[in-house]
Amino acid sequence: MQYREIAGTDLKVSAVGLGTWAYGNDTFGRVDDQKSIQAIKTAVFSGINLIDTAPAYGDGHAEKIVGKAIKGIKDQVIIASKCGTYRDGSKYIRDLSPARIRKDLELSLDRLEVEEIDIYQIHWPDPDTPLEESIEELKKLKNEGKFKYLAVCNFDINLLDKIRELADIISLQPQYSLLKRDIEAKIIPYLIEHQLAAISYGTLGGGILSGKYKKRPDFSSDKENRDSFYPFFKKENWGLVQKLIKVIEEIAAANRKTPAQVAINWAINRAGITTALVGAKNKKQAAENAGAAEFNLSEKEMELLTEKSDQIISKLEL
Ligand SMILES: NC(=O)c1ccc[n+]([C@@H]2O[C@H](COP(=O)([O-])OP(=O)(O)OC[C@H]3O[C@@H](n4cnc5c(N)ncnc54)[C@H](OP(=O)(O)O)[C@@H]3O)[C@@H](O)[C@H]2O)c1
């Protein structure tokens, strides 16, 4: 495993981080809690030390699963959780009011069974709450020792400028993969300039870049909704994405790695990416994803993937 420092902190995070959205058991199909716990433990034993979670994942269920899995190994993990987005039935509601932030954090600490969260991230911007009010509450909570470092997800440059005037942040969590690279134009140079870490998500485009879906999957069950967030599974995009997967598969075969490992390795070797979060539903996926940081694609392979991804992305219907 490779580890990378986050500027201005004592944190050294693994280049591959573990995502836990699926453990909420409401968006990535039916997920078995025991398998989720085994996946977390395997990830940690394989060198992954960053675990990203959120109250919104299964309305707190994913955080409970993380809490159970890390009992006894808490000193080996860096926990990143979030505030300001909660579930109301199937809806995700954004609310960064001071009261919601305090409630979110207190519930997260309970569910995770920790006294302090290492990286505490605003999940999504909330246009209805002045950022100043949210930050004031977050500063109080930090002073109370409830979290260590503040961070954000899904912020654009205007919002990053604004929050940096109000508080110190250490990282941004944006979506980034061979199928989604819009942050390369302005956000990545901004993060590099201001020494902010990029904790990127959706590294496998929700699973499609693993290449295991040979037919367009039927995601119509009530527990499966990932295609509304990751539009790469849509009928209009299916054929195009398969062309990219063919290139990934060829490079994987040449390296004796899996397509998932190639897609992850490409992401962690791109400029400005500190760590790439990948969801893993079982121990096999967790070990495989950790193994994606145990080799390096050649420059030529990186270029080939980037070129093919450019061609495909320009034609995707998002
Ligand atoms: N801040 C935000 O707004 C935000 C938004 C989205 C995600 N995130 C975070 O980022 C994390 C990662 O993104 P994600 O989980 O949404 O998507 P992802 O990592 O692109 O895809 C994860 C899915 O891919 C499949 N998979 C994983 N490893 C595999 C392997 N080795 N071989 C074959 N299939 C594999 C699994 O689903 P199947 O086996 O069912 O295909 C898994 O659930 C999330 O879990 C979450 O922590 C944050």
XYZ file of C-alpha atoms and ligand atoms in Angstrom:
366
model
C 0.000 0.000 0.000
C 1.154 3.549 -0.647
C 0.466 6.235 1.966
C 0.158 9.939 1.335
C 0.373 12.865 3.717
C -2.389 15.414 3.964
C -0.792 18.871 4.240
C -1.218 20.646 7.560
C -2.237 17.448 9.407
C -0.639 14.441 11.072
C -2.595 12.168 8.719
C -1.022 9.735 6.279
C -3.824 8.145 4.285
C -3.680 5.061 2.120
C -3.793 5.800 -1.615
C -6.908 3.603 -1.800
C -9.639 4.395 0.734
C -12.708 2.350 1.596
C -16.143 3.763 0.700
C -19.162 2.605 2.692
C -22.208 3.872 0.821
C -23.231 0.321 -0.132
C -23.276 -0.782 3.537
C -26.303 1.451 4.065
C -28.139 -1.397 2.298
C -30.454 0.846 0.328
C -28.667 2.011 -2.819
C -26.341 -0.718 -4.118
C -28.696 -3.684 -3.892
C -29.155 -5.992 -0.927
C -25.976 -5.995 1.118
C -25.256 -8.486 3.868
C -24.064 -6.809 7.110
C -21.672 -9.647 7.966
C -20.069 -9.389 4.516
C -19.785 -5.626 4.968
C -18.015 -6.100 8.307
C -15.656 -8.672 6.778
C -14.951 -6.299 3.886
C -14.001 -3.488 6.279
C -11.719 -5.756 8.322
C -10.082 -7.156 5.179
C -9.537 -3.642 3.830
C -7.765 -2.622 7.039
C -5.678 -5.822 7.167
C -4.716 -5.129 3.526
C -3.335 -1.687 4.405
C -6.331 0.581 3.757
C -6.521 3.037 6.648
C -9.083 5.571 5.414
C -12.753 4.695 5.835
C -15.296 7.148 4.450
C -18.866 7.065 5.682
C -21.901 9.327 6.234
C -25.175 9.500 8.175
C -26.984 9.529 4.815
C -25.820 6.001 3.935
C -28.766 3.883 4.986
C -29.891 6.564 7.458
C -26.995 5.764 9.802
C -26.766 2.041 9.079
C -23.385 2.245 7.318
C -21.877 4.125 10.278
C -23.162 1.424 12.657
C -21.532 -1.266 10.514
C -18.238 0.665 10.497
C -18.466 1.049 14.299
C -18.879 -2.733 14.723
C -16.088 -3.586 12.270
C -13.423 -1.313 13.755
C -13.830 -2.455 17.358
C -10.322 -3.334 18.508
C -8.618 -1.816 15.456
C -9.604 1.839 15.888
C -5.979 2.930 16.230
C -5.330 1.643 12.698
C -8.025 3.655 10.955
C -8.749 7.220 9.945
C -12.485 7.810 9.970
C -14.016 10.335 7.612
C -17.711 11.054 8.081
C -20.041 13.830 6.996
C -22.805 16.191 8.017
C -25.644 18.113 6.475
C -27.341 15.514 4.259
C -29.924 13.186 5.727
C -32.467 10.673 4.478
C -36.196 11.250 4.402
C -37.535 8.008 2.959
C -35.804 7.653 -0.382
C -34.928 11.359 -0.560
C -31.609 12.962 0.387
C -32.254 16.279 2.191
C -29.529 18.915 2.506
C -29.524 20.814 5.783
C -26.468 22.568 7.162
C -28.306 24.384 9.941
C -26.348 24.474 13.214
C -28.904 22.234 14.962
C -28.738 19.579 12.216
C -24.930 19.614 12.188
C -24.756 19.118 15.975
C -27.343 16.328 15.846
C -25.592 14.625 12.903
C -22.229 14.670 14.659
C -23.524 13.424 17.998
C -25.397 10.556 16.329
C -22.350 9.699 14.186
C -20.098 9.476 17.266
C -22.613 7.146 18.901
C -23.007 4.916 15.863
C -19.288 4.767 15.116
C -18.547 4.233 18.820
C -15.696 6.758 18.764
C -15.084 9.929 20.746
C -13.710 11.929 17.837
C -14.005 11.791 14.046
C -10.729 12.351 12.182
C -12.011 14.064 9.037
C -15.411 15.745 9.240
C -16.838 16.723 5.873
C -19.731 18.880 4.748
C -21.546 16.379 2.509
C -23.233 18.748 0.025
C -23.635 22.544 -0.080
C -26.931 23.806 1.372
C -28.042 26.978 -0.430
C -30.662 27.706 2.260
C -28.231 28.102 5.191
C -25.594 30.854 5.277
C -22.221 29.093 5.352
C -21.112 31.426 8.194
C -23.754 29.892 10.501
C -22.708 26.322 9.670
C -19.038 27.139 10.208
C -19.659 28.799 13.555
C -21.271 25.599 14.838
C -18.572 23.407 13.279
C -15.884 25.453 15.033
C -17.662 24.963 18.376
C -17.850 21.205 17.790
C -14.170 21.073 16.859
C -13.278 22.966 20.054
C -15.352 20.440 21.993
C -13.017 17.747 20.623
C -15.704 15.997 18.555
C -13.708 16.049 15.331
C -10.132 16.729 14.312
C -10.070 18.222 10.809
C -12.752 19.963 8.769
C -13.240 19.122 5.095
C -15.830 19.368 2.328
C -17.345 17.331 -0.476
C -18.883 18.478 -3.755
C -17.841 22.144 -3.412
C -17.049 24.280 -6.473
C -14.275 26.866 -6.539
C -16.504 29.754 -5.399
C -17.564 27.782 -2.353
C -14.021 26.631 -1.662
C -12.870 30.274 -1.735
C -15.689 31.212 0.594
C -15.135 28.476 3.161
C -11.369 29.057 3.218
C -12.045 32.631 4.361
C -14.063 31.282 7.273
C -12.120 28.204 8.403
C -9.219 25.884 7.697
C -10.156 22.870 5.609
C -7.884 19.991 4.653
C -9.562 18.314 1.686
C -12.245 18.173 -0.958
C -14.159 15.023 -1.827
C -15.196 15.167 -5.501
C -16.298 12.475 -7.934
C -13.415 11.300 -10.134
C -12.856 8.295 -12.374
C -12.067 7.331 -15.953
C -15.704 8.265 -16.635
C -15.854 11.574 -14.737
C -12.979 14.021 -14.972
C -14.470 17.516 -14.919
C -12.428 18.430 -11.798
C -9.209 18.280 -13.842
C -9.847 21.650 -15.519
C -9.994 24.000 -12.528
C -10.558 22.170 -9.255
C -7.455 19.963 -9.238
C -5.103 22.908 -10.030
C -6.860 24.863 -7.246
C -6.388 22.017 -4.747
C -2.713 21.696 -5.670
C -2.184 25.466 -5.383
C -3.783 25.583 -1.942
C -2.300 22.284 -0.708
C -5.673 20.659 -0.202
C -6.042 16.898 -0.478
C -8.384 15.300 -3.024
C -10.250 12.342 -1.550
C -11.994 11.265 -4.726
C -15.098 9.081 -4.936
C -16.860 6.844 -7.427
C -13.525 5.456 -8.655
C -15.249 2.520 -10.368
C -18.145 4.639 -11.624
C -20.353 2.750 -9.144
C -18.918 -0.647 -10.159
C -19.179 -0.501 -13.955
C -15.421 -0.007 -14.461
C -14.749 -3.386 -12.856
C -15.860 -4.759 -16.231
C -17.876 -7.526 -14.580
C -21.199 -6.370 -15.984
C -21.289 -8.055 -19.352
C -24.968 -7.197 -19.827
C -26.625 -3.974 -18.740
C -27.757 -4.788 -15.176
C -31.363 -4.539 -14.079
C -31.218 -2.125 -11.169
C -34.957 -2.012 -10.570
C -35.103 -3.486 -7.036
C -36.210 -1.196 -4.217
C -32.740 -1.413 -2.636
C -30.896 -0.485 -5.806
C -30.647 3.052 -7.059
C -27.018 3.551 -8.003
C -27.761 4.222 -11.671
C -29.530 7.475 -10.790
C -26.258 8.743 -9.292
C -23.903 7.049 -11.764
C -25.500 7.558 -15.218
C -22.860 5.395 -16.923
C -25.249 2.440 -16.585
C -27.907 4.144 -18.753
C -28.915 2.481 -22.010
C -27.580 5.454 -24.040
C -24.115 5.121 -22.460
C -23.785 1.362 -22.203
C -22.091 0.639 -25.571
C -19.692 3.558 -25.205
C -18.570 2.578 -21.709
C -17.951 -0.988 -22.937
C -15.405 0.409 -25.441
C -13.450 1.937 -22.562
C -13.742 -1.273 -20.550
C -12.227 -3.232 -23.455
C -9.065 -1.086 -23.220
C -9.012 -1.454 -19.420
C -9.314 -5.235 -19.793
C -6.427 -5.428 -22.270
C -4.165 -3.433 -19.952
C -5.287 -5.547 -16.983
C -4.405 -8.772 -18.813
C -0.949 -7.410 -19.753
C -0.282 -6.567 -16.088
C -1.924 -9.699 -14.614
C -4.253 -7.442 -12.676
C -8.013 -7.098 -12.702
C -9.843 -4.327 -14.609
C -10.951 -2.823 -11.263
C -7.317 -2.618 -10.164
C -6.360 -0.874 -13.409
C -9.165 1.698 -13.093
C -8.198 2.386 -9.461
C -4.463 2.547 -10.202
C -5.097 5.043 -12.993
C -7.005 7.288 -10.533
C -4.411 7.207 -7.753
C -1.650 8.037 -10.223
C -3.368 11.132 -11.625
C -2.138 14.599 -10.620
C -3.621 15.968 -7.414
C -5.415 12.792 -6.312
C -4.421 11.991 -2.737
C -6.613 8.957 -2.212
C -9.321 7.274 -4.252
C -12.323 5.912 -2.376
C -13.686 2.599 -3.603
C -16.710 0.772 -2.224
C -16.217 -2.951 -1.532
C -19.147 -5.218 -0.741
C -17.187 -8.257 0.389
C -13.701 -9.301 1.423
C -12.685 -10.351 -2.088
C -13.441 -6.910 -3.496
C -11.752 -5.224 -0.510
C -8.507 -7.191 -0.923
C -8.541 -6.704 -4.693
C -9.052 -2.953 -4.375
C -6.252 -2.615 -1.826
C -4.039 -4.515 -4.294
C -4.604 -1.726 -6.807
C -1.957 0.286 -4.957
C 0.651 -2.478 -5.191
C 1.753 -1.822 -8.776
C 2.054 1.046 -11.215
C 0.737 1.362 -14.727
C 3.400 2.485 -17.197
C 3.311 6.047 -18.551
C 2.191 4.669 -21.900
C -0.675 2.734 -20.299
C -1.720 5.802 -18.302
C -1.761 7.845 -21.525
C -3.712 5.235 -23.447
C -6.380 5.058 -20.740
C -6.579 8.848 -20.475
C -6.958 9.221 -24.251
C -9.660 6.566 -24.470
C -11.453 8.099 -21.504
C -11.348 11.552 -23.210
C -13.010 10.085 -26.303
C -15.732 8.319 -24.317
C -16.505 11.102 -21.831
C -17.096 13.617 -24.622
C -19.927 11.424 -25.925
C -21.585 10.352 -22.662
C -25.129 11.464 -21.885
C -25.021 12.651 -18.310
N -19.269 12.745 -0.912
C -20.165 12.278 -1.723
O -21.107 12.972 -2.131
C -20.038 10.851 -2.197
C -20.820 10.393 -3.286
C -20.636 9.078 -3.700
C -19.734 8.256 -3.057
N -19.022 8.722 -1.976
C -18.064 7.859 -1.239
O -17.188 7.237 -2.155
C -17.241 5.824 -1.987
C -16.878 5.113 -3.278
O -17.853 5.317 -4.291
P -19.063 4.305 -4.539
O -19.058 3.232 -3.512
O -20.277 5.149 -4.665
O -18.731 3.744 -5.980
P -17.501 2.899 -6.561
O -16.442 2.809 -5.577
O -17.221 3.464 -7.897
O -18.185 1.477 -6.792
C -18.399 0.629 -5.723
C -19.089 -0.646 -6.195
O -18.314 -1.293 -7.201
C -18.395 -2.723 -7.049
N -17.023 -3.177 -6.805
C -16.129 -2.681 -5.902
N -14.944 -3.307 -5.979
C -15.058 -4.233 -6.939
C -14.178 -5.186 -7.499
N -12.925 -5.304 -7.062
N -14.639 -5.984 -8.492
C -15.903 -5.869 -8.959
N -16.788 -4.961 -8.481
C -16.379 -4.146 -7.482
C -19.315 -2.970 -5.852
O -20.672 -3.089 -6.282
P -21.270 -4.376 -7.050
O -20.455 -5.559 -6.646
O -22.696 -4.441 -6.649
O -21.128 -4.007 -8.503
C -19.203 -1.663 -5.074
O -20.303 -1.408 -4.256
C -18.668 5.598 -1.453
O -18.834 4.318 -0.914
C -18.754 6.736 -0.468
O -18.041 6.433 0.713
C -19.155 10.010 -1.572
